[in-house]
Amino acid sequence: MKRSDFIKGFLAVSVAAGALALGATAVSAQTKWNLPNAYPTDNPHTENLVAFAKDVETATGGKLTITVHANAALFKAPEIKRAVQTGQAQMGEVLMSIHENEDPIFGIDVVPFLATSFPESKKLYAASKPAIEKKLASQGIKLLFMVPWAPQGVYAKKDLNSTDDMKGLKWRSYNVGTARLGEMLGMQSVTIQAAELPQALATGVVNSFMSSGGTGFDSKVWESLTHFYDVQAWIPKDATFVNKAAFDALDKPTQDALLKASAAAEERGWKAWEAKTGWYLDQLKTKGMKVQAPSTELASGFKKAGETLTADWLKKAGADGQAVIDAYKKM
Ligand code: PCA
């Protein structure tokens, strides 16, 4: 072999080895996270999370990739927060009020008739965000963003002229407040998360529930029930959060990209729900459901039950809770 060929060969091998080493560094610097949620892929919450994950991947040049696991496939809704807290999943999204029993602040958005329109809900969010962030931080969780559902109404299989007509119904609840409402109105209440609702409806385990047009649509509610009363009792929100240690382990540019994508996701999520609220109710109508405002009597029955629930909440939440409500009312 000529000396020049030997050098050429040696160089080629070195370059290849260098490229390999570089490749290896790139691979080991890539962070992969899981993000469980509990709603179908075509639900605006899930679509928003998928768009968020794409934004993060683009902004970080693939350094941080987030896989959204929809439909409660990875963790059931009530387990998601704990999974993030313990680092089994780095991120998660869940209906905040599921965790009201841990701290009343998690249930502030389901205090009846406190914030029933999107602008009110946004104000209540602004007023309560510092307290929610603080509580989550004490659990090792960093809040990234919150996105609302649509105003909550009542699904049934018959005319409801007053809350008396609800006595004895098999009522599906999804948090403390809806369960308590079921008891107060003399119904048989069972807690079922959205992912199991289609089956509970199909098998007749429940024949009434409170939720948004969105979850009614997701559950193909028209296959079992016939009426939707647009009570507009409250607007619950989902929170998307990250394990604090996982966040802290990211380099600064990646953290910044994540926070920027979070702010964009929050804005996009609110807009999506505002835009889709009417669409969902139209879909229910198209499928043959009676979609209507509650009668004065039915509405006043809910208002009365709502007052009891509000008093319960204020008692649990004490001065801290009252301070948040006062701040909200001043906005
Ligand atoms: N859908 C979720 C929570 C609120 C809503 O609109 C559910 O029914 O579980």
XYZ file of C-alpha atoms in Angstrom, residues 112 180 184 302-314:
16
model
C -71.599 26.480 40.941
C -72.683 15.767 46.016
C -78.613 16.391 47.161
C -80.006 24.057 40.416
C -79.347 27.533 41.825
C -80.567 26.374 45.221
C -78.425 23.235 45.173
C -75.577 25.406 43.934
C -75.852 27.670 46.969
C -75.374 24.694 49.281
C -72.384 23.507 47.259
C -70.885 27.009 47.336
C -71.318 27.229 51.102
C -69.674 23.796 51.483
C -66.746 24.903 49.354
C -66.241 28.187 51.191
